[in-house]
Coordinates of C-alpha atoms in Angstrom, one line a residue:
Chain I
X29 CA -27.0 10.6 -27.3
X30 CA -25.5 9.1 -24.4
X31 CA -27.9 8.7 -21.4
X32 CA -27.9 7.4 -17.7
X33 CA -28.9 4.2 -17.2
X34 CA -30.8 2.4 -14.5
X35 CA -30.2 -1.6 -13.7
X36 CA -33.1 -3.4 -12.7
X37 CA -34.9 -6.3 -12.9
X38 CA -37.4 -7.8 -10.2
X39 CA -35.0 -10.7 -9.9
X40 CA -32.9 -8.2 -7.7
X41 CA -35.6 -8.5 -5.2
X42 CA -34.7 -12.4 -4.3
X43 CA -31.8 -10.5 -2.1
X44 CA -34.3 -11.6 0.5
X45 CA -33.7 -12.7 4.3
X46 CA -37.1 -13.4 5.3
X47 CA -40.4 -11.5 6.1
X48 CA -39.8 -9.7 9.1
X49 CA -36.3 -8.3 8.3
X50 CA -35.7 -4.7 8.4
X51 CA -33.8 -5.0 4.9
X52 CA -35.9 -5.2 2.4
X53 CA -35.4 -4.8 -1.3
X54 CA -39.2 -3.9 -2.0
X55 CA -37.9 -0.3 -1.8
X56 CA -36.3 -0.8 -4.9
X57 CA -39.8 -2.1 -6.6
X58 CA -41.5 1.3 -5.1
X59 CA -39.1 3.3 -6.6
X60 CA -38.4 2.4 -9.6
X61 CA -42.5 2.5 -9.6
X62 CA -42.2 5.3 -8.6
X63 CA -39.9 6.9 -11.4
X64 CA -42.5 5.0 -13.9
X65 CA -45.4 6.4 -12.9
X66 CA -43.9 10.0 -13.5
X67 CA -42.7 8.7 -16.9
X68 CA -39.2 9.1 -15.5
X69 CA -37.7 5.8 -17.0
X70 CA -37.8 5.1 -21.0
X71 CA -37.5 1.5 -21.8
X72 CA -33.9 2.1 -23.4
X73 CA -32.7 3.3 -20.2
X74 CA -33.4 0.2 -18.0
X75 CA -31.3 -2.6 -18.4
X76 CA -31.1 -6.2 -17.0
X77 CA -28.2 -7.3 -14.7
X78 CA -26.7 -10.3 -14.8
X79 CA -24.9 -12.5 -12.5
X80 CA -21.6 -12.0 -11.3
X81 CA -18.9 -15.0 -11.7
X82 CA -16.4 -16.7 -9.2
X83 CA -13.5 -14.7 -10.6
X84 CA -15.4 -11.2 -10.1
X85 CA -16.7 -11.9 -6.3
X86 CA -13.4 -13.4 -5.6
X87 CA -11.5 -10.3 -7.1
X88 CA -12.7 -9.1 -3.1
X89 CA -13.6 -12.6 -1.6
X90 CA -11.9 -15.7 -0.4
X91 CA -13.1 -18.5 -2.1
X92 CA -13.8 -20.7 1.1
X93 CA -16.1 -17.9 2.2
X94 CA -18.2 -17.9 -1.5
X95 CA -18.0 -22.0 -1.2
X96 CA -19.6 -21.3 2.1
X97 CA -22.4 -18.8 0.9
X98 CA -23.2 -21.4 -2.1
X99 CA -23.6 -24.2 0.4
X100 CA -25.7 -22.4 2.7
X101 CA -28.1 -21.1 0.3
X102 CA -28.6 -25.4 -1.3
X103 CA -29.1 -26.0 2.7
X104 CA -25.7 -27.9 3.1
X105 CA -24.4 -26.4 6.1
X106 CA -23.3 -26.6 9.5
X107 CA -24.6 -24.5 11.9
X108 CA -20.8 -23.1 13.8
X109 CA -19.1 -23.0 10.6
X110 CA -21.3 -20.8 9.1
X111 CA -21.2 -18.4 12.2
X112 CA -17.7 -18.1 11.7
X113 CA -18.5 -16.8 8.5
X114 CA -21.1 -14.4 9.5
X115 CA -23.8 -16.1 8.0
X116 CA -27.0 -17.6 9.9
X117 CA -26.8 -14.9 12.5
X118 CA -30.2 -12.6 13.0
X119 CA -28.3 -10.2 10.8
X120 CA -27.5 -12.2 7.5
X121 CA -29.6 -15.5 7.9
X122 CA -29.5 -18.4 5.4
X123 CA -32.2 -18.2 3.1
X124 CA -32.5 -20.6 -0.2
X125 CA -30.4 -19.7 -3.1
X126 CA -28.8 -16.7 -1.4
X127 CA -25.6 -17.0 -3.5
X128 CA -27.3 -16.4 -6.6
X129 CA -29.2 -13.7 -5.3
X130 CA -26.0 -11.7 -4.1
X131 CA -23.7 -12.2 -7.1
X132 CA -26.7 -10.6 -9.4
X133 CA -26.7 -7.7 -7.0
X134 CA -22.7 -7.6 -7.5
X135 CA -23.7 -8.3 -11.3
X136 CA -25.7 -5.1 -11.3
X137 CA -23.0 -3.2 -9.8
X138 CA -20.9 -4.3 -12.0
X139 CA -22.8 -3.9 -14.8
X140 CA -23.6 0.1 -14.1
X141 CA -19.6 0.2 -13.9
X142 CA -18.9 -1.3 -17.2
X143 CA -21.9 0.7 -19.1
X144 CA -20.0 4.3 -17.6
X145 CA -16.5 3.3 -18.2
X146 CA -17.2 1.9 -21.7
X147 CA -18.5 5.2 -22.7
X148 CA -22.2 3.3 -23.2
X149 CA -23.7 5.9 -20.6
X150 CA -23.0 9.2 -18.7
X151 CA -24.1 7.8 -15.5
X152 CA -25.6 4.3 -14.1
X153 CA -28.0 3.4 -10.9
X154 CA -28.1 -0.1 -9.5
X155 CA -30.3 0.4 -6.3
X156 CA -29.9 -2.8 -5.2
X157 CA -26.5 -2.4 -4.4
X158 CA -24.3 -0.7 -1.9
X159 CA -23.4 -3.8 0.5
X160 CA -21.2 -2.0 2.0
X161 CA -20.5 -3.7 5.2
X162 CA -19.8 -7.0 3.2
X163 CA -16.0 -8.0 4.4
X164 CA -13.9 -10.6 2.5
X165 CA -14.4 -13.5 4.5
X166 CA -17.8 -12.7 6.2
X167 CA -21.4 -11.3 5.9
X168 CA -22.4 -8.5 8.2
X169 CA -24.7 -5.8 8.5
X170 CA -26.9 -7.4 6.1
X171 CA -24.5 -7.8 3.2
X172 CA -23.3 -10.8 2.0
X173 CA -21.1 -9.9 -1.3
X174 CA -20.1 -6.6 -1.0
X175 CA -20.6 -5.0 -4.6
X176 CA -19.0 -1.9 -3.6
X177 CA -15.7 -3.0 -3.2
X178 CA -15.9 -5.1 -5.8
X179 CA -17.1 -2.8 -8.5
X180 CA -13.8 -0.4 -7.0
X181 CA -11.4 -3.2 -7.6
X182 CA -12.8 -4.2 -11.0
X183 CA -12.1 -0.5 -12.0
X184 CA -8.6 -0.8 -10.4
X185 CA -7.5 -3.5 -12.8
X186 CA -9.7 -3.4 -15.9
X187 CA -9.7 0.5 -16.4
X188 CA -6.7 1.8 -14.6
X189 CA -8.4 4.4 -12.4
X190 CA -8.4 6.5 -10.0
X191 CA -12.0 5.9 -7.8
X192 CA -13.3 8.3 -5.6
X193 CA -15.8 6.6 -3.1
X194 CA -18.6 8.6 -1.6
X195 CA -20.5 7.0 1.5
X196 CA -23.4 8.6 2.7
X197 CA -25.0 6.1 4.8
X198 CA -26.1 6.0 8.1
X199 CA -23.3 3.2 9.0
X200 CA -19.5 3.9 8.6
X201 CA -18.4 2.2 5.1
X202 CA -16.5 -0.4 7.0
X203 CA -16.0 -2.8 4.2
X204 CA -14.6 -0.5 1.5
X205 CA -12.6 1.5 3.9
X206 CA -10.7 -1.8 5.1
X207 CA -10.5 -3.4 1.5
X208 CA -8.8 -0.4 0.4
X209 CA -6.8 1.1 3.5
X210 CA -3.8 1.1 2.1
X211 CA -4.3 2.3 -1.9
X212 CA -3.5 5.9 -2.3
X213 CA -5.5 5.2 -6.3
X214 CA -9.0 4.7 -4.0
X215 CA -10.2 7.5 -1.8
X216 CA -12.9 6.3 0.4
X217 CA -15.4 9.6 2.3
X218 CA -18.2 7.9 4.7
X219 CA -20.4 10.2 6.6
X220 CA -21.9 8.5 9.5
X221 CA -23.6 8.4 12.7
X222 CA -20.9 8.3 15.4
X223 CA -19.8 5.0 16.0
X224 CA -20.1 5.4 19.6
X225 CA -23.3 3.9 19.6
X226 CA -24.1 2.8 16.5
X227 CA -23.0 -0.2 14.4
X228 CA -20.5 -0.6 13.1
X229 CA -18.3 1.4 15.7
X230 CA -15.3 1.8 13.7
X231 CA -15.1 5.4 11.5
X232 CA -13.3 7.6 13.5
X233 CA -11.7 10.9 12.3
X234 CA -8.5 9.0 13.2
X235 CA -8.8 6.6 10.7
X236 CA -6.9 7.9 8.0
X237 CA -5.4 5.1 5.8
X238 CA -2.1 3.4 6.3
X239 CA 1.0 2.9 4.2
X240 CA 0.7 4.3 0.6
X241 CA -3.1 4.8 1.7
X242 CA -2.4 7.4 4.2
X243 CA -4.4 10.5 3.8
X244 CA -7.1 8.5 1.4
X245 CA -9.6 7.5 4.2
X246 CA -11.8 10.6 5.5
X247 CA -14.1 9.6 8.2
X248 CA -16.8 11.9 8.9
X249 CA -18.6 10.5 12.2
X250 CA -21.5 13.0 13.4
X251 CA -23.8 12.9 16.4
X252 CA -26.9 11.3 16.9
X253 CA -29.7 13.5 16.4
X254 CA -28.1 16.0 13.6
X255 CA -30.4 17.5 11.5
X256 CA -30.0 18.8 7.5
X257 CA -28.4 21.8 7.9
X258 CA -25.4 20.6 9.9
X259 CA -25.3 17.4 7.6
X260 CA -25.5 19.3 4.5
X261 CA -22.5 21.6 5.4
X262 CA -20.4 18.0 6.2
X263 CA -21.5 17.3 3.0
X264 CA -20.6 19.6 0.8
X265 CA -17.6 20.9 2.2
X266 CA -15.9 18.0 2.5
X267 CA -16.9 16.3 -0.8
X268 CA -15.8 19.9 -2.5
X269 CA -12.4 19.7 -0.5
X270 CA -11.6 16.5 -0.8
X271 CA -12.5 15.5 -4.3
X272 CA -10.3 19.0 -5.1
X273 CA -7.4 17.1 -3.7
X274 CA -7.7 13.5 -4.8
X275 CA -8.7 14.7 -8.6
X276 CA -10.7 11.8 -9.4
X277 CA -11.3 9.9 -12.5
X278 CA -15.0 8.2 -11.5
X279 CA -17.1 8.6 -8.5
X280 CA -18.4 6.1 -7.0
X281 CA -21.4 6.6 -4.5
X282 CA -22.7 4.6 -1.8
X283 CA -27.0 6.2 -0.8
X284 CA -28.6 4.4 2.0
X285 CA -31.0 6.4 2.5
X286 CA -30.9 5.8 6.5
X287 CA -29.9 9.0 7.9
X288 CA -33.8 10.1 7.7
X289 CA -35.6 11.1 10.4
X290 CA -38.6 8.2 10.2
X291 CA -35.6 5.3 9.9
X292 CA -36.2 3.1 12.7
X293 CA -32.2 1.8 12.9
X294 CA -30.2 5.3 13.5
X295 CA -30.6 8.3 15.3
X296 CA -29.9 11.2 12.6
X297 CA -32.7 13.6 11.7
X298 CA -31.8 14.1 7.8
X299 CA -35.2 15.2 5.8
X300 CA -36.1 15.3 1.4
X301 CA -33.7 18.5 1.6
X302 CA -30.3 16.2 2.5
X303 CA -31.6 13.6 0.0
X304 CA -31.8 16.4 -2.5
X305 CA -28.9 17.9 -1.8
X306 CA -26.3 14.6 -2.0
X307 CA -27.0 13.4 -5.9
X308 CA -27.0 17.4 -7.7
X309 CA -23.1 17.7 -5.7
X310 CA -22.4 13.7 -6.6
X311 CA -23.3 14.9 -10.3
X312 CA -21.3 18.5 -10.4
X313 CA -18.4 16.5 -8.9
X314 CA -18.6 13.7 -11.7
X315 CA -18.8 16.7 -14.3
X316 CA -16.3 19.1 -13.1
X317 CA -13.6 16.0 -13.0
X318 CA -14.6 13.1 -14.0
X319 CA -15.7 13.6 -17.4
X320 CA -19.4 13.5 -15.8
X321 CA -18.7 9.2 -15.0
X322 CA -21.0 8.7 -12.3
X323 CA -22.0 5.3 -11.0
X324 CA -24.8 5.4 -7.7
X325 CA -26.0 2.6 -5.6
X326 CA -28.2 2.0 -3.2
X327 CA -27.5 1.0 0.4
X328 CA -29.2 1.0 4.2
X329 CA -32.7 2.2 4.3
X330 CA -35.2 1.1 6.3
X331 CA -38.1 3.0 6.2
X332 CA -39.0 1.2 3.0
X333 CA -42.6 3.0 2.4
X334 CA -42.0 6.7 3.4
X335 CA -38.6 7.8 3.4
X336 CA -36.3 5.6 0.5
X337 CA -38.7 5.5 -2.8
X338 CA -39.0 9.3 -2.9
X339 CA -34.5 9.4 -1.4
X340 CA -33.4 6.7 -4.2
X341 CA -36.2 8.6 -7.0
X342 CA -34.2 12.0 -6.2
X343 CA -30.9 10.1 -7.5
X344 CA -32.0 9.2 -10.7
X345 CA -34.2 12.4 -11.5
X346 CA -30.9 14.3 -11.0
X347 CA -29.2 11.9 -13.0
X348 CA -31.4 13.2 -16.1
X349 CA -31.9 16.6 -15.1
X350 CA -35.5 15.8 -14.0
X351 CA -36.9 18.7 -11.7
X352 CA -39.6 17.4 -9.4
X353 CA -41.2 19.1 -6.2
X354 CA -44.7 19.2 -4.5
X355 CA -47.4 16.5 -4.7
X356 CA -45.9 12.7 -5.6
X357 CA -47.9 11.2 -8.3
X358 CA -51.2 9.8 -7.4
X359 CA -51.3 7.1 -9.1
X360 CA -48.3 6.0 -7.5
X361 CA -50.0 6.9 -4.2
X362 CA -53.0 5.2 -5.1
X363 CA -50.9 2.0 -5.9
X364 CA -49.4 1.3 -2.5
X365 CA -51.1 3.5 0.1
X366 CA -53.8 0.6 0.4
X367 CA -50.6 -2.2 0.8
X368 CA -48.7 0.4 3.1
X369 CA -48.9 -0.3 6.6
X370 CA -48.5 3.7 7.1
X371 CA -49.6 6.7 5.5
X372 CA -47.8 7.5 2.7
X373 CA -46.1 11.0 2.3
X374 CA -48.4 13.0 -0.5
X375 CA -45.3 15.2 -1.6
X376 CA -41.9 15.0 -2.3
X377 CA -40.8 17.0 0.3
X378 CA -40.9 16.7 3.9
X379 CA -43.3 18.5 6.1
X380 CA -41.8 21.4 8.1
X381 CA -41.4 20.4 11.7
X382 CA -42.3 16.9 11.1
X383 CA -39.9 16.1 14.0
X384 CA -40.1 17.7 17.6
X385 CA -37.4 20.1 18.0
X386 CA -33.6 19.1 18.9
X387 CA -32.7 20.6 21.7
X388 CA -29.3 20.4 21.7
X389 CA -29.3 21.3 18.3
X390 CA -26.6 24.1 18.4
X391 CA -24.2 21.9 20.4
X392 CA -24.5 19.0 17.7
X393 CA -24.0 21.8 14.9
X394 CA -20.8 23.2 16.5
X395 CA -19.1 19.5 17.7
X396 CA -19.5 18.3 13.9
X397 CA -18.1 21.7 12.7
X398 CA -15.2 20.4 14.5
X399 CA -15.2 16.9 13.4
X400 CA -14.8 18.7 9.7
X401 CA -12.1 20.5 10.3
X402 CA -10.3 17.7 12.3
X403 CA -10.8 15.1 9.4
X404 CA -10.0 17.9 6.5
X405 CA -7.1 18.8 8.7
X406 CA -4.4 17.1 6.7
X407 CA -5.2 18.2 3.5
X408 CA -6.3 21.9 4.3
X409 CA -2.7 22.2 5.5
X410 CA -1.4 20.3 2.8
X411 CA -2.9 23.5 0.6
X412 CA -0.9 25.8 2.7
X413 CA 2.4 24.6 2.3
Chain N
X7 CA -4.1 -11.5 28.8
X8 CA -0.5 -12.1 30.0
X9 CA 2.3 -9.6 28.9
X10 CA 3.5 -12.3 26.4
X11 CA 0.8 -12.4 24.4
X12 CA 1.4 -8.4 23.6
X13 CA 4.9 -7.7 24.0
X14 CA 7.1 -7.0 21.0
X15 CA 10.3 -9.1 21.0
X16 CA 12.3 -7.6 18.1
X17 CA 13.9 -5.2 20.5
X18 CA 15.7 -2.6 19.1
X19 CA 19.1 -2.5 21.9
X20 CA 22.3 -1.3 22.3
X21 CA 25.9 -2.1 24.2
X22 CA 26.9 0.4 26.9
X23 CA 30.5 1.3 24.7
X24 CA 27.7 2.5 22.0
X25 CA 27.6 6.6 21.2
X26 CA 25.4 8.9 21.6
X27 CA 25.3 9.6 18.5
X28 CA 24.3 6.0 17.5
X29 CA 21.9 6.1 19.6
X30 CA 19.9 9.1 18.1
X31 CA 20.2 7.2 14.6
X32 CA 18.7 4.4 16.1
X33 CA 15.6 6.3 17.8
X34 CA 14.9 8.4 14.3
X35 CA 15.6 5.7 12.1
X36 CA 13.1 3.6 13.9
X37 CA 10.7 6.1 15.3
X38 CA 11.0 4.8 18.9
X39 CA 11.6 6.5 22.2
X40 CA 13.7 3.8 24.3
X41 CA 16.4 1.9 24.0
X42 CA 17.7 -0.9 26.5
X43 CA 21.3 -1.1 27.4
X44 CA 21.9 -5.1 27.6
X45 CA 25.4 -7.3 28.0
X46 CA 26.4 -9.5 25.4
X47 CA 24.1 -12.5 27.0
X48 CA 21.2 -9.9 26.5
X49 CA 21.4 -9.2 30.9
X50 CA 20.0 -5.6 31.0
X51 CA 22.0 -3.0 32.6
X52 CA 19.8 0.1 31.6
X53 CA 17.7 2.1 29.3
X54 CA 18.1 5.9 27.8
X55 CA 15.0 7.1 26.5
X56 CA 15.1 10.4 24.0
X57 CA 14.6 12.9 27.0
X58 CA 18.1 11.8 28.3
X59 CA 19.6 11.6 24.5
X60 CA 18.2 15.4 24.2
X61 CA 19.9 16.2 28.0
X62 CA 23.0 15.3 26.8
X63 CA 23.3 17.1 23.3
X64 CA 24.1 21.1 23.5
X65 CA 21.4 23.1 23.0
X66 CA 20.7 24.3 19.3
X67 CA 20.9 28.0 20.5
X68 CA 24.5 27.8 21.3
X69 CA 27.1 29.2 19.0
X70 CA 30.0 26.6 18.2
X71 CA 27.7 23.4 19.6
X72 CA 30.5 20.8 20.7
X73 CA 29.1 17.9 19.1
X74 CA 32.2 15.7 20.5
X75 CA 29.8 15.4 23.3
X76 CA 28.0 12.7 20.8
X77 CA 30.7 10.7 20.8
X78 CA 30.7 9.7 24.6
X79 CA 29.1 6.1 25.5
X80 CA 25.4 6.1 26.7
X81 CA 26.5 3.8 29.5
X82 CA 27.2 7.5 31.0
X83 CA 23.7 9.0 30.4
X84 CA 21.8 5.5 31.0
X85 CA 19.6 4.7 33.9
X86 CA 20.5 1.8 35.8
X87 CA 17.4 1.1 38.2
X88 CA 14.6 0.2 35.6
X89 CA 11.2 -0.6 36.2
X90 CA 11.0 -4.0 34.4
X91 CA 8.0 -7.0 34.4
X92 CA 7.8 -10.6 33.5
X93 CA 6.4 -12.3 30.3
X94 CA 4.0 -14.1 32.7
X95 CA 2.6 -11.0 34.4
X96 CA -1.1 -10.0 33.6
X97 CA -1.6 -7.0 31.5
X98 CA -3.9 -5.4 33.8
X99 CA -1.3 -5.3 36.3
X100 CA 1.5 -3.9 34.0
X101 CA -1.2 -1.1 33.4
X102 CA -1.2 0.3 37.0
X103 CA 2.9 0.7 36.7
X104 CA 2.4 2.7 33.8
X105 CA 0.0 4.9 35.4
X106 CA 1.5 5.0 38.9
X107 CA 5.5 5.4 37.9
X108 CA 4.2 7.7 34.8
X109 CA 6.6 6.1 32.5
X110 CA 6.5 5.3 28.8
X111 CA 8.0 1.6 28.4
X112 CA 8.8 -1.3 30.1
X113 CA 11.5 -3.7 29.5
X114 CA 10.3 -7.4 29.9
X115 CA 13.0 -9.5 31.5
X116 CA 13.1 -13.4 31.6
X117 CA 16.4 -14.6 34.2
X118 CA 17.5 -11.0 34.1
X119 CA 17.7 -11.1 30.2
X120 CA 16.0 -9.0 27.8
X121 CA 13.3 -10.9 25.9
X122 CA 10.6 -8.8 24.9
X123 CA 9.4 -4.5 25.5
X124 CA 5.8 -2.9 25.9
X125 CA 5.7 0.3 25.2
X126 CA 2.2 2.6 26.4
X127 CA 1.0 2.6 23.1
X128 CA 0.8 -1.3 22.9
X129 CA -0.4 -0.7 26.3
X130 CA -3.5 1.3 24.7
X131 CA -4.0 -0.9 21.8
X132 CA -4.4 -3.5 23.8
X133 CA -7.0 -2.0 26.0
X134 CA -8.4 -0.7 22.4
X135 CA -8.9 -4.3 21.8
X136 CA -10.2 -5.4 24.8
X137 CA -13.2 -2.9 24.3
X138 CA -13.8 -4.5 21.2
X139 CA -14.3 -1.1 19.5
X140 CA -12.3 -2.3 16.2
X141 CA -14.5 -5.3 15.1
X142 CA -18.1 -4.2 13.3
X143 CA -20.8 -4.3 16.3
X144 CA -23.1 -2.4 17.5
X145 CA -22.7 -0.3 21.5
X146 CA -25.7 -1.2 24.1
X147 CA -25.6 -0.1 27.6
X148 CA -27.8 -1.7 30.4
X149 CA -28.0 -0.6 34.3
X150 CA -28.8 -3.6 35.8
X151 CA -28.7 -4.3 40.2
X152 CA -25.2 -5.0 41.5
X153 CA -26.5 -8.7 42.4
X154 CA -25.2 -11.7 41.0
X155 CA -26.1 -13.2 37.9
X156 CA -27.6 -10.1 36.3
X157 CA -24.8 -10.2 33.4
X158 CA -25.5 -13.9 32.3
X159 CA -29.3 -12.9 32.1
X160 CA -28.5 -10.2 30.1
X161 CA -26.4 -12.8 27.8
X162 CA -28.7 -15.5 27.9
X163 CA -31.2 -13.8 26.2
X164 CA -28.7 -12.0 23.5
X165 CA -27.6 -15.6 22.9
X166 CA -31.4 -16.2 21.7
X167 CA -30.9 -14.0 19.3
X168 CA -27.9 -16.0 17.9
X169 CA -25.6 -13.0 17.9
X170 CA -22.1 -12.9 19.4
X171 CA -20.9 -10.6 22.0
X172 CA -17.7 -9.0 21.3
X173 CA -16.7 -7.5 24.3
X174 CA -18.3 -6.7 27.9
X175 CA -17.2 -3.9 30.4
X176 CA -18.6 -3.6 33.8
X177 CA -18.5 -0.5 35.1
X178 CA -19.7 1.2 38.6
X179 CA -22.5 3.3 38.3
X180 CA -23.2 6.4 40.1
X181 CA -26.0 5.0 42.1
X182 CA -24.0 2.7 44.7
X183 CA -26.9 -0.4 44.4
X184 CA -26.4 -0.3 40.3
X185 CA -24.0 -1.5 37.7
X186 CA -23.8 -0.6 34.4
X187 CA -23.1 -3.5 31.4
X188 CA -21.5 -1.9 27.9
X189 CA -21.9 -4.5 25.7
X190 CA -20.5 -4.9 22.3
X191 CA -22.7 -7.4 20.2
X192 CA -22.4 -8.2 16.8
X193 CA -25.9 -7.0 14.9
X194 CA -26.7 -4.1 13.0
X195 CA -29.9 -4.0 14.7
X196 CA -30.2 -4.1 18.5
X197 CA -33.9 -3.1 18.3
X198 CA -35.4 -6.2 19.2
X199 CA -32.7 -7.4 21.9
X200 CA -33.2 -3.7 23.2
X201 CA -37.0 -4.2 23.0
X202 CA -36.8 -7.9 25.1
X203 CA -34.7 -6.3 27.5
X204 CA -36.8 -3.3 28.2
X205 CA -39.9 -6.0 28.3
X206 CA -38.2 -7.8 31.1
X207 CA -37.8 -4.9 33.4
X208 CA -34.2 -3.9 32.4
X209 CA -33.1 0.1 32.2
X210 CA -31.4 0.4 28.8
X211 CA -29.5 3.8 28.9
X212 CA -28.7 3.2 24.7
X213 CA -29.7 3.3 22.2
X214 CA -32.4 5.7 22.8
X215 CA -34.8 6.6 20.3
X216 CA -35.5 9.5 18.4
X217 CA -39.2 11.3 19.4
X218 CA -41.2 11.5 16.1
X219 CA -44.2 13.7 15.8
X220 CA -46.4 11.7 14.1

């Protein structure tokens, strides 16, 4: 019987800028280990990735950019020329063999795609992927090659399917949105902290697509300090209505875990309740519209000890129909507490009242509800007529 | 920035003999609201707007609408006292003209000949570009004393992090002796820069941090 697959090998951790960098793929290993310690990963479900070739990268990226990344990774680069490609900045510093490390992540996502699209797996998960800020010719926001955009373009060409891209990272999924802005066969939905204060600043309600793609880009910019209840309301309503309107052949989800209240880079206040909801509804949509075809990748998430492993493990558990609540596996806690600079949480759920009450809660909830109705205005209008 | 860099040069125009009906068709086809009226040699003699056209068209509530009126030439309804600008004018000046005269479009003339057009929509787009909001960036607000050199100090601290600045706006604070710098910086992680600014004694108005109970 077909099962979900988990794309993983330790080589994926080679995507590492430096020791002080907030983007740290050690979180993928921590998640893998958490799932292993509860026996949720069987050997046949774990698939090692293959490096993506230049032709695959060039589905989205400029050849000149790919060459610049290769050269930079070999230590052969000119500082000012690199900077025009967004390389050598504090966000995306140059590191040895950065091309190989980045291309392996793309290959991992493509492998996830092929497993699902060739009918070898029901769903597929590549937690090392989700580098949604990468642009055609420029690195941005910790992302070098945009595995999401490449995978979507790959699916469009190889399988000719309509793709629904759902991005729940706290940052706007700009790279993917702009790559398919005029394409009516790729529908993008991004729920993120308002760009007024958070990178990349785009992702406003008014960004709806252009030309043939008009009406196929959805953005829900939510207020800073948004909590579970409001977040989940927006996610459920928008995803259900958009899926019904677009009727995708396959769903591709980007699962940045940086909307969590512990995340140091953003100002949202989600807890594990949100991260329990995200994959459950994604699976429901995949089963209802796509014959189960669902590819999930990781993304942002900078509290790598407390927030990310629990949030990402949920995706795999939901894919496999495994329920988990209460205490985390003690083997995992005992193994990693020694190495963690912070106290690890002991349960799957976050404590009640884990953060100070947000004084503007009602105002934020109202504002978000308004954002939701504006973002869905077009499709609700179309339904009425 | 000067007008020349942002004006549209592909302008939809009419001669004064053209009918009102022709003008209606052009406005609908190109989804525009203004048509400059020119001579053969492109000398500007007037302008018509969608409102002028509407005024010249019988109301839809009239029975037996006399649509013959639409066969009259545009010269009968065009406005001849047109506010214009020159390609070398500054964009900032032009935005003041839009605001003060409450108009929506300015034809651009060189030696009285039409060379381009700017609408309030073009103007707004240019201002959006000036804010840097269309490029990936983080938004930073710093309150500084209203004295020389503050912007340079903040900028050099950002330079030290190899972070590009996409745009800078400086606006007056409610406190007279202060100004607020609004910077869009090309980084997903402004935290290090924020911490350094705070350590250097600057009042960082945004980003703020959520208070977490540990």
